[in-house]
Short mmCIF file of C-alpha atoms in Angstrom, two decimals:
data_model
loop_
_atom_site.label_atom_id
_atom_site.label_comp_id
_atom_site.label_asym_id
_atom_site.label_seq_id
_atom_site.Cartn_x
_atom_site.Cartn_y
_atom_site.Cartn_z
CA GLU A 1 82.03 243.77 219.19
CA TYR A 2 83.27 241.17 222.16
CA ALA A 3 86.53 241.65 221.38
CA LEU A 4 86.29 245.25 221.80
CA ARG A 5 84.64 245.14 225.06
CA PHE A 6 87.55 242.65 226.42
CA PHE A 7 89.92 244.82 225.08
CA SER A 8 88.57 248.18 226.45
CA ALA A 9 88.84 249.72 222.98
CA GLU A 10 88.64 253.12 222.49
CA ILE A 11 89.27 254.91 219.17
CA ARG A 12 91.16 258.25 219.00
CA ARG A 13 92.59 260.50 216.43
CA HIS A 14 95.98 262.16 216.48
CA ASP A 15 97.45 265.07 214.48
CA LYS A 16 100.66 264.95 212.68
CA GLY A 17 103.51 265.31 215.05
CA ASP A 18 101.66 264.47 217.95
CA PHE A 19 103.65 262.18 220.76
CA LEU A 20 100.89 259.52 221.69
CA ASN A 21 103.05 258.45 224.79
CA ARG A 22 104.54 260.01 227.59
CA PRO A 23 108.30 258.77 227.50
CA GLY A 24 109.42 257.56 230.89
CA PHE A 25 105.77 256.37 232.01
CA PRO A 26 104.15 253.01 231.32
CA LEU A 27 101.93 252.73 228.44
CA PRO A 28 97.97 252.57 229.69
CA ALA A 29 97.21 250.71 226.32
CA PHE A 30 98.59 249.43 223.24
CA GLY A 31 97.67 250.41 219.77
CA LEU A 32 95.94 249.11 216.68
CA LEU A 33 96.86 251.80 213.61
CA LEU A 34 93.33 252.03 211.92
CA ASP A 35 94.98 254.74 209.33
CA GLY A 36 97.86 257.05 209.17
CA ASN A 37 101.41 256.22 209.92
CA VAL A 38 103.14 256.34 213.22
CA GLN A 39 106.90 255.95 214.36
CA VAL A 40 108.44 254.21 217.47
CA TYR A 41 112.18 255.39 218.28
CA MET A 42 114.61 255.84 220.90
CA VAL A 43 116.88 258.60 221.83
CA ASP A 44 120.77 257.20 222.50
CA ILE A 45 123.07 259.29 224.71
CA ASP A 46 124.64 261.41 222.00
CA GLY A 47 121.07 262.87 220.92
CA GLN A 48 120.54 260.63 217.96
CA GLU A 49 117.24 258.89 217.07
CA MET A 50 117.10 255.37 216.77
CA ILE A 51 114.08 253.93 214.79
CA MET A 52 112.53 250.94 216.21
CA ALA A 53 109.73 250.83 213.93
CA ASN A 54 107.58 252.46 211.25
CA VAL A 55 103.91 251.58 211.73
CA SER A 56 101.53 251.75 208.89
CA ALA A 57 97.47 251.09 208.89
CA GLY A 58 96.72 247.19 210.07
CA ASP A 59 99.72 247.04 212.17
CA THR A 60 100.19 247.31 216.07
CA PHE A 61 102.56 249.13 218.35
CA GLY A 62 103.43 249.20 222.12
CA GLU A 63 102.13 246.02 223.00
CA SER A 64 105.43 244.59 224.75
CA LEU A 65 105.90 247.76 226.16
CA TRP A 66 102.12 247.65 228.02
CA TYR A 67 102.59 244.01 228.77
CA LEU A 68 106.05 244.57 230.70
CA ARG A 69 105.11 247.78 232.10
CA LEU A 70 108.52 249.40 230.93
CA ASP A 71 109.03 253.13 231.36
CA ALA A 72 111.70 252.75 228.54
CA PRO A 73 112.54 256.19 227.08
CA VAL A 74 110.51 255.14 223.66
CA TYR A 75 108.92 257.75 221.88
CA ILE A 76 105.72 257.19 219.78
CA ARG A 77 105.26 260.00 217.25
CA ALA A 78 102.40 260.40 214.52
CA LEU A 79 104.28 261.12 211.26
CA SER A 80 100.69 262.15 209.64
CA ALA A 81 97.25 262.59 211.11
CA CYS A 82 96.13 259.04 212.37
CA GLU A 83 93.35 256.98 213.97
CA VAL A 84 94.49 255.00 216.26
CA LEU A 85 92.40 251.99 218.31
CA TRP A 86 94.04 251.85 221.72
CA LEU A 87 93.62 248.54 223.57
CA ASN A 88 93.76 247.68 226.95
CA PRO A 89 94.68 244.06 227.71
CA GLU A 90 94.24 244.44 231.41
CA THR A 91 91.67 241.59 231.63
CA ILE A 92 94.28 239.36 230.66
CA ARG A 93 96.41 240.13 233.91
CA SER A 94 93.31 238.95 236.01
CA GLN A 95 92.43 235.71 234.30
CA ASN A 96 89.73 233.60 236.55
CA ALA A 97 87.71 230.62 236.26
CA ALA A 98 84.93 232.72 235.20
CA TRP A 99 86.55 233.07 231.83
CA ASN A 100 85.17 231.48 228.65
CA ALA A 101 86.55 230.13 225.61
CA LEU A 102 86.33 233.40 223.64
CA ASP A 103 88.34 235.34 226.65
CA ALA A 104 90.82 232.39 226.32
CA GLN A 105 91.13 232.69 222.56
CA LEU A 106 91.68 236.60 222.86
CA SER A 107 94.31 236.01 225.48
CA GLY A 108 96.10 233.16 223.38
CA ARG A 109 96.15 235.85 220.25
CA PHE A 110 97.63 238.88 222.40
CA THR A 111 100.60 236.36 223.33
CA ALA A 112 100.97 235.31 219.84
CA MET A 113 101.11 238.99 219.17
CA LEU A 114 103.95 239.43 221.85
CA ALA A 115 105.76 236.67 220.28
CA ARG A 116 105.73 237.84 216.70
CA ARG A 117 106.54 241.42 218.13
CA THR A 118 110.00 239.50 219.62
CA LEU A 119 110.58 237.74 216.22
CA SER A 120 110.45 241.47 214.43
CA MET A 121 113.25 242.44 217.22
CA ASN A 122 115.20 239.45 216.45
CA ASP A 123 115.29 241.17 212.80
CA ARG A 124 116.24 244.27 213.64
CA ILE A 125 119.18 242.57 215.93
CA GLN A 126 120.36 240.61 212.82
CA ILE A 127 120.77 243.74 210.88
CA LEU A 128 122.57 245.82 213.70
CA SER A 129 124.82 242.78 214.42
CA LYS A 130 126.39 243.11 211.12
CA SER A 131 129.95 245.00 210.99
CA THR A 132 129.56 246.71 207.56
CA LEU A 133 126.83 249.08 206.01
CA ARG A 134 126.87 246.92 203.01
CA GLN A 135 125.96 243.48 205.20
CA LYS A 136 123.28 245.45 206.93
CA LEU A 137 121.75 246.35 203.66
CA ILE A 138 121.84 242.73 202.77
CA ALA A 139 120.47 241.54 205.70
CA PHE A 140 117.77 244.20 205.58
CA PHE A 141 116.67 243.58 201.94
CA SER A 142 116.87 239.81 202.59
CA GLN A 143 114.18 240.09 205.18
CA CYS A 144 112.21 242.42 202.98
CA THR A 145 112.04 239.85 200.32
CA GLN A 146 111.14 236.91 202.91
CA HIS A 147 108.16 239.05 204.22
CA SER A 148 106.86 240.45 200.96
CA GLY A 149 107.66 237.02 199.14
CA LYS A 150 109.03 239.48 196.10
CA GLU A 151 112.12 240.56 194.91
CA ASN A 152 110.49 244.15 194.49
CA PHE A 153 109.01 245.94 197.51
CA THR A 154 108.48 249.39 199.01
CA VAL A 155 110.23 249.78 202.48
CA PRO A 156 108.36 252.36 204.84
CA PHE A 157 111.22 254.95 205.36
CA ASN A 158 112.40 257.72 203.94
CA ARG A 159 116.11 257.87 203.37
CA SER A 160 116.59 259.46 206.43
CA ASP A 161 114.55 257.18 208.38
CA MET A 162 116.19 254.45 206.84
CA ALA A 163 119.41 255.51 207.59
CA ALA A 164 118.53 255.66 211.52
CA TYR A 165 116.73 252.31 211.36
CA LEU A 166 120.23 250.73 209.88
CA GLY A 167 122.24 252.77 212.52
CA THR A 168 124.39 254.98 209.70
CA GLU A 169 124.31 258.36 208.43
CA ARG A 170 122.24 259.11 205.27
CA SER A 171 125.32 260.32 203.27
CA ALA A 172 126.71 257.15 203.74
CA LEU A 173 123.51 255.15 203.10
CA SER A 174 123.07 257.05 199.66
CA ARG A 175 126.48 256.47 198.72
CA GLU A 176 126.17 252.65 199.40
CA LEU A 177 122.90 252.49 197.56
CA SER A 178 124.56 254.03 194.43
CA ARG A 179 127.33 251.56 194.76
CA MET A 180 125.19 248.52 194.84
CA GLN A 181 122.93 250.15 191.89
CA LYS A 182 125.64 250.38 189.73
CA GLU A 183 127.19 246.78 190.72
CA GLY A 184 123.90 245.43 189.17
CA ILE A 185 122.93 244.15 192.89
CA ILE A 186 119.91 246.19 193.27
CA ASP A 187 117.74 248.99 191.40
CA PHE A 188 115.66 251.52 193.30
CA HIS A 189 113.46 254.63 193.04
CA LYS A 190 113.21 256.64 196.20
CA ASN A 191 111.85 254.00 198.55
CA HIS A 192 111.01 251.28 196.12
CA PHE A 193 113.63 248.61 195.56
CA GLN A 194 114.21 245.75 193.38
CA ILE A 195 116.80 242.76 194.23
CA LEU A 196 118.63 241.91 191.03
CA ILE A 197 120.86 239.02 192.42
CA ASN A 198 120.26 236.09 194.50
CA PHE A 199 122.01 237.02 198.00
CA HIS A 200 121.95 233.31 199.11
CA GLU A 201 123.92 231.95 196.30
#
């Protein structure tokens, strides 16, 4: 309850297809997704969507945009009906001598959240910096196994969104996944994957 007051928390429901922000304007708060799925993406100069993140229940979005007060052309869209706990950490900007231990702890947790978001962006850069689609897939799958701690996992993308996340076309992605399956590197069904070899050997 103290944290909810500290962050001026407010729960809102959003319908499927709703945009949760106004592109080109700073976010007034960041979101903690309580239910549903949300997608964060940008549109390049050719009009192609570039997916930044798929957000599921329990994850946050928009904290870096809020903190930096960026008016970047980022779109936040509800992939399904969802419930969002909107949090405004404005109190962190105005910290003063009246702060108590809980205030400092909540501020520290918000800073840690920003640091984790930076690491997440580094993961994305590692993928996009690879020169071939197979290298991108290996980097992506390696990250999935590291985060899940297992050799089989479910990715939060359909095939089109996965292609957009990896910076390729859906047809090219489907061909490469089929090749990797035939070569005994991976097995998959829809968005569930199993890694059959050790990428680090």
